[in-house]
Coordinates of C-alpha atoms and ligand atoms in Angstrom, one line a residue:
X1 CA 14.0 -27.8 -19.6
X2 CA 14.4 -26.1 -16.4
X3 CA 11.6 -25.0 -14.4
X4 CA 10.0 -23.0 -11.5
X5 CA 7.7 -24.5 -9.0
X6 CA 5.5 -21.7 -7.4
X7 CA 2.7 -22.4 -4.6
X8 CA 0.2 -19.4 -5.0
X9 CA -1.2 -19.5 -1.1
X10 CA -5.0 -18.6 -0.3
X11 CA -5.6 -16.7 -4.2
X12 CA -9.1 -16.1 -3.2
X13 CA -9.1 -14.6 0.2
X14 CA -5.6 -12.8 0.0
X15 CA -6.2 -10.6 -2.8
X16 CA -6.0 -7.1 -2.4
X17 CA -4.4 -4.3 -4.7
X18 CA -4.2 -7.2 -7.6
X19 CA -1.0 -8.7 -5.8
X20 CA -1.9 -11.4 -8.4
X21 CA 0.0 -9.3 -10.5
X22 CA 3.0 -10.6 -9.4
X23 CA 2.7 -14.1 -10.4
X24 CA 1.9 -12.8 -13.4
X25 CA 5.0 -11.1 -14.0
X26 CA 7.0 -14.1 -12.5
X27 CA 5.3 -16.5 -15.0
X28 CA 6.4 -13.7 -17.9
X29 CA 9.7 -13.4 -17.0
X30 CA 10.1 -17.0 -16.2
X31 CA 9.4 -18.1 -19.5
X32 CA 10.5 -15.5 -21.4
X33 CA 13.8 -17.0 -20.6
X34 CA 12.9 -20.4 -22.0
X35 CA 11.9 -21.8 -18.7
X36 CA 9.2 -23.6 -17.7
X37 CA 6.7 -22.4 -14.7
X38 CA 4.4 -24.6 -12.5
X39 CA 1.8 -22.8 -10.6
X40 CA -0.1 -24.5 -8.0
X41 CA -2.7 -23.0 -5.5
X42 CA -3.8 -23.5 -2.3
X43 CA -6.9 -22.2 0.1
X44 CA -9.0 -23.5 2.8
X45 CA -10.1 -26.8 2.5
X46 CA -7.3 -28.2 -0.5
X47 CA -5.5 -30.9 0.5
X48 CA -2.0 -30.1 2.3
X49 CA 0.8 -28.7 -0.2
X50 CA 4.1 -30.1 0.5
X51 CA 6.0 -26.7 0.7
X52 CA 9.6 -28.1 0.1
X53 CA 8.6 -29.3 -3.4
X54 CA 8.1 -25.8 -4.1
X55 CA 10.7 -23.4 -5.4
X56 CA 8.9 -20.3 -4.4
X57 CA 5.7 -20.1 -2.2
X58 CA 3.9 -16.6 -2.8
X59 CA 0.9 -15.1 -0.4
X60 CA -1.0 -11.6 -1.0
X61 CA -2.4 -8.8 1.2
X62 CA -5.8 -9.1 2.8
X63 CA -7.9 -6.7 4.8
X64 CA -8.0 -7.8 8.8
X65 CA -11.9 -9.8 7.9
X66 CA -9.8 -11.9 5.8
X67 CA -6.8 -12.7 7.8
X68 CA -8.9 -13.3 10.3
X69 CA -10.3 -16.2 8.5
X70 CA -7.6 -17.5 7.4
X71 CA -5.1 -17.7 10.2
X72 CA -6.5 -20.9 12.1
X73 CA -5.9 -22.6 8.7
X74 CA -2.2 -21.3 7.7
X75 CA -1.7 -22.0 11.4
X76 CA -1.9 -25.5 10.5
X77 CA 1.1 -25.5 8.3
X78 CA 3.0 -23.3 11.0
X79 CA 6.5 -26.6 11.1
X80 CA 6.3 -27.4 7.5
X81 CA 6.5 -23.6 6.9
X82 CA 9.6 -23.1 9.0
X83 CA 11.1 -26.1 7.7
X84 CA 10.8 -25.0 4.2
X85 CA 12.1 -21.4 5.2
X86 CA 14.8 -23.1 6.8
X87 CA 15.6 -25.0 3.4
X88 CA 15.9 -22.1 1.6
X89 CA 12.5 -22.2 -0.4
X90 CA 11.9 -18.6 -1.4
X91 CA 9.0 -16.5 -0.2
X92 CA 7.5 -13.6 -1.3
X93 CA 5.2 -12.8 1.5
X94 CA 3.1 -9.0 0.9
X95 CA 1.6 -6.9 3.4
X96 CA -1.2 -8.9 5.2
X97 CA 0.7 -12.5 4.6
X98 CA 3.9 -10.7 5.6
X99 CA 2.1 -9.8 9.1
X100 CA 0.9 -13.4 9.2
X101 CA 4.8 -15.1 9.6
X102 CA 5.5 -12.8 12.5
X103 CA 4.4 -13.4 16.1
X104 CA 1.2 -11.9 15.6
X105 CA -1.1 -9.4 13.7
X106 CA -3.2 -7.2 16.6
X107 CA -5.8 -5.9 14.4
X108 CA -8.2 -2.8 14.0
X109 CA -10.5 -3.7 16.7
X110 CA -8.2 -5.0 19.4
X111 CA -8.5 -8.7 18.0
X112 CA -5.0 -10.6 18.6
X113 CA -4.7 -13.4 15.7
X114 CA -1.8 -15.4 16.0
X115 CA 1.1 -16.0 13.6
X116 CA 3.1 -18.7 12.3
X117 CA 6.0 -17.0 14.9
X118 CA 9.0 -18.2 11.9
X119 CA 10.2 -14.5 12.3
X120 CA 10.2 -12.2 15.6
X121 CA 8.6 -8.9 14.2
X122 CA 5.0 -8.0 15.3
X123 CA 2.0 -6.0 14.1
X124 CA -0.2 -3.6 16.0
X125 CA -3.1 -1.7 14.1
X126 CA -3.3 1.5 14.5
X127 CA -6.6 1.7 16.5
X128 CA -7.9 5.0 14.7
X129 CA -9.3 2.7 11.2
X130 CA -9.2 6.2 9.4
X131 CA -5.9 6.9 9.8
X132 CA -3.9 4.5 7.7
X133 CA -0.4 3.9 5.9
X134 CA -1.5 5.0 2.5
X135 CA 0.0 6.0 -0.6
X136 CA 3.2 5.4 -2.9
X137 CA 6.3 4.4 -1.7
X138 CA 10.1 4.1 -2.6
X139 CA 12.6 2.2 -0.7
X140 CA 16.5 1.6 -1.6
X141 CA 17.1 -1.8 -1.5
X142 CA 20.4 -3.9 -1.6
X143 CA 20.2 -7.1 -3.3
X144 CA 23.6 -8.8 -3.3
X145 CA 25.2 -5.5 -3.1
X146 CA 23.2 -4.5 -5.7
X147 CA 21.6 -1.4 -4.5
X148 CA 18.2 -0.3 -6.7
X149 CA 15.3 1.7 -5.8
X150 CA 12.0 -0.4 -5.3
X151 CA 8.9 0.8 -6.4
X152 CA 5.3 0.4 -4.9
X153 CA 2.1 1.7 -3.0
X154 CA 1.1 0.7 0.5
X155 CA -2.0 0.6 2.4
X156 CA -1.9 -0.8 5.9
X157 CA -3.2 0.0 9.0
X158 CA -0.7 -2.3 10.9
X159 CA 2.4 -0.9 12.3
X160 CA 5.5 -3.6 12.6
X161 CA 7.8 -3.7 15.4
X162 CA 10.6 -5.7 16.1
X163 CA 12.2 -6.3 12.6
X164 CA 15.9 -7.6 12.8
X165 CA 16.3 -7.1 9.0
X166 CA 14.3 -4.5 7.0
X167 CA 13.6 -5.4 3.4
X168 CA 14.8 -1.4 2.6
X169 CA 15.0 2.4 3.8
X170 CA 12.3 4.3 3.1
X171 CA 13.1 7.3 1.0
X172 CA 9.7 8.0 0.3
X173 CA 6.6 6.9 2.2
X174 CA 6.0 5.5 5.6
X175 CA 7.5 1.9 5.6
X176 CA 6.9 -0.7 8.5
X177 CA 5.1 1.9 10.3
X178 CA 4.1 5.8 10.1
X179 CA 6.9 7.7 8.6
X180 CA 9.3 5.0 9.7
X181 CA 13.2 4.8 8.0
X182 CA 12.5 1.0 7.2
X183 CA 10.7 -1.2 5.4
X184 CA 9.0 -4.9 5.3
X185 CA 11.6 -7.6 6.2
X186 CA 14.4 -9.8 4.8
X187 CA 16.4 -12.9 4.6
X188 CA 18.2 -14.2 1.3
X189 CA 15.0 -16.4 0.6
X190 CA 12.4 -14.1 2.4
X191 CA 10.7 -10.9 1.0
X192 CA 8.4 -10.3 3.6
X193 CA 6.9 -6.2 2.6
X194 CA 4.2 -3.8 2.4
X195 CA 4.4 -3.2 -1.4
X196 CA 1.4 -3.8 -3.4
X197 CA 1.8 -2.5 -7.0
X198 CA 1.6 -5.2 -8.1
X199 CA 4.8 -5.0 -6.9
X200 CA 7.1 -6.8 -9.3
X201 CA 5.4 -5.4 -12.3
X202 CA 7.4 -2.0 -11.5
X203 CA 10.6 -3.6 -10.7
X204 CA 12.0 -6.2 -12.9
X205 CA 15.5 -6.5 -11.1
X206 CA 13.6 -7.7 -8.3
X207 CA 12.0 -10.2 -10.4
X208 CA 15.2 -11.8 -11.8
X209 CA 16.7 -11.5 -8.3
X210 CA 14.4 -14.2 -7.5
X211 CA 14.6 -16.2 -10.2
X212 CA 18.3 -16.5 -10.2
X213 CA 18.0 -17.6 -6.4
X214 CA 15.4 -20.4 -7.4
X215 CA 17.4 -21.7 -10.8
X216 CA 20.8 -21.6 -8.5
X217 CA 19.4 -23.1 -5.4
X218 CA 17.8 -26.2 -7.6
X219 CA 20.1 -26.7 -10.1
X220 CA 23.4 -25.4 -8.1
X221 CA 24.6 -23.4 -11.1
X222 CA 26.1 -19.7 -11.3
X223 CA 22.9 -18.8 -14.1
X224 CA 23.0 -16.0 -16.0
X225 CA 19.6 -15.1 -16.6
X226 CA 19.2 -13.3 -20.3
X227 CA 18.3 -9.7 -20.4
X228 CA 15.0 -8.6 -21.3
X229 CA 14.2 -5.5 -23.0
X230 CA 12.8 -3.7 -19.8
X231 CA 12.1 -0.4 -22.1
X232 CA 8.9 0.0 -20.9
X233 CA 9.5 -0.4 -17.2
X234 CA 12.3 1.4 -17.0
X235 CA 10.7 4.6 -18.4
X236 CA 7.6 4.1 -15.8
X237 CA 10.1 4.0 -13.3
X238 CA 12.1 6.8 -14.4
X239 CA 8.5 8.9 -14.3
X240 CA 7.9 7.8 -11.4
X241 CA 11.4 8.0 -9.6
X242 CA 11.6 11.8 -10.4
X243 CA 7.7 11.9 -9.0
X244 CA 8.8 11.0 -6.0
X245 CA 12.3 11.5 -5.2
X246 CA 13.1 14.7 -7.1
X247 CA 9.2 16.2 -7.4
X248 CA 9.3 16.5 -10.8
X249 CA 6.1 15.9 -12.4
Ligands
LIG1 N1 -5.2 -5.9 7.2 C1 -3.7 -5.5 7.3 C2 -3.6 -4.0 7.7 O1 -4.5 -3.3 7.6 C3 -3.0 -5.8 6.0 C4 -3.6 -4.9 4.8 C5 -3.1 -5.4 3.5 O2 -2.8 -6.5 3.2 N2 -3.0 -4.4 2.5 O3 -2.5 -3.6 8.1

């Protein structure tokens, strides 16, 4: 039976807006499919997870306490990380773990803490702690020139600079920084965004986007993944599409 490898990075210390969620979703849609899914965690202290044997490595959002804590350790892993980038592992990397693969994350109080420096965007917090990147947010995304509308909420303080190739346009929302036109960051094997929502539980073509990738890359097939019956999330995202694009409540 074919299967997924996934590395859940630092579960208990990058955890915010139940980005959980999303391995949750990956795991359903995974096997829903007949597949088999393997999810493995690592956090301070484990031993060392050999990132290549993975098929997707996945890391949450954390408040700036928490990246803070964690950054000498990821730090560690900073040339098996870029190798495994480099080998086309896929990563979904949200908010405070997306700031974390840049140069650096400057936070709230002027602290600089370094970043794994595999991509050249940076992060500056917004020195006012009140005033925030807060709310729901649409962005149109192209995925194999298959342009959707992605779904999600953000809450960051951080403003990104730098980025070569945004994730999406904002049409609703601030983005990689107040009221900016972009959003989070991209590679064919890289989601790198400020999307909590969870944010794959509100947009299934994403999901299967990267699940395709993973069962092509490993077992160098064209897959067709069978379709699900998305019923559900397709009329939550019709409600909350009009919300926010067309202001209908
Ligand atoms: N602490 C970072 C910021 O405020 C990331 C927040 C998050 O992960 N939601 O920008």
């Amino acid at each position: 039976m074919k299967e997924i490898k996934i590395l859940y990075l630092y579960p208990d210390i990058l955890e915010l807006y139940g980005d959980y969620g999303n391995i949750q979703v990956l795991k359903y849609r995974i096997e829903s499919r007949g597949y088999s899914v393997i999810i493995d965690t690592y956090s301070i202290g484990d031993d060392s997870p050999d990132f290549n044997s993975y098929d997707i490595i996945f890391a949450g959002g954390g408040a700036d306490n928490e990246q803070n804590i964690l950054a000498s350790d990821l730090i560690k892993y900073k040339d098996n990380i870029k190798n495994a980038v480099e080998n086309g592992v896929f990563f979904l990397l949200i908010c405070g773990a997306y700031q974390l693969f840049g140069k650096y994350y400057k936070d709230v109080d002027g602290n600089i803490i370094p970043g794994l420096e595999i991509f050249d965007y940076y992060t500056e917090a917004n020195p006012d702690r009140k005033n925030r990147c807060i709310g729901n947010i649409v962005i149109e995304v192209n995925l194999n020139n298959f342009k959707t509308n992605v779904i999600g909420f953000e809450n960051h303080g951080g403003q990104t600079y730098n980025i070569s190739s945004p994730f999406g346009k904002v049409l609703f929302g601030n983005g990689n920084k107040f009221k900016d036109s972009e959003e989070g960051y991209f590679e064919n094997n890289v989601i790198a965004t400020y999307l909590h929502g969870p944010l794959l539980s509100k947009n299934p073509e994403l999901v299967d986007y990267i699940i395709k990738y993973c069962l092509d890359r490993k077992y160098n097939e064209d897959i067709s993944l069978v379709s699900l019956n998305d019923e559900f999330e397709n009329m939550c995202r019709k409600q909350l599409l009009n919300r926010f694009l067309n202001n209908i409540t």
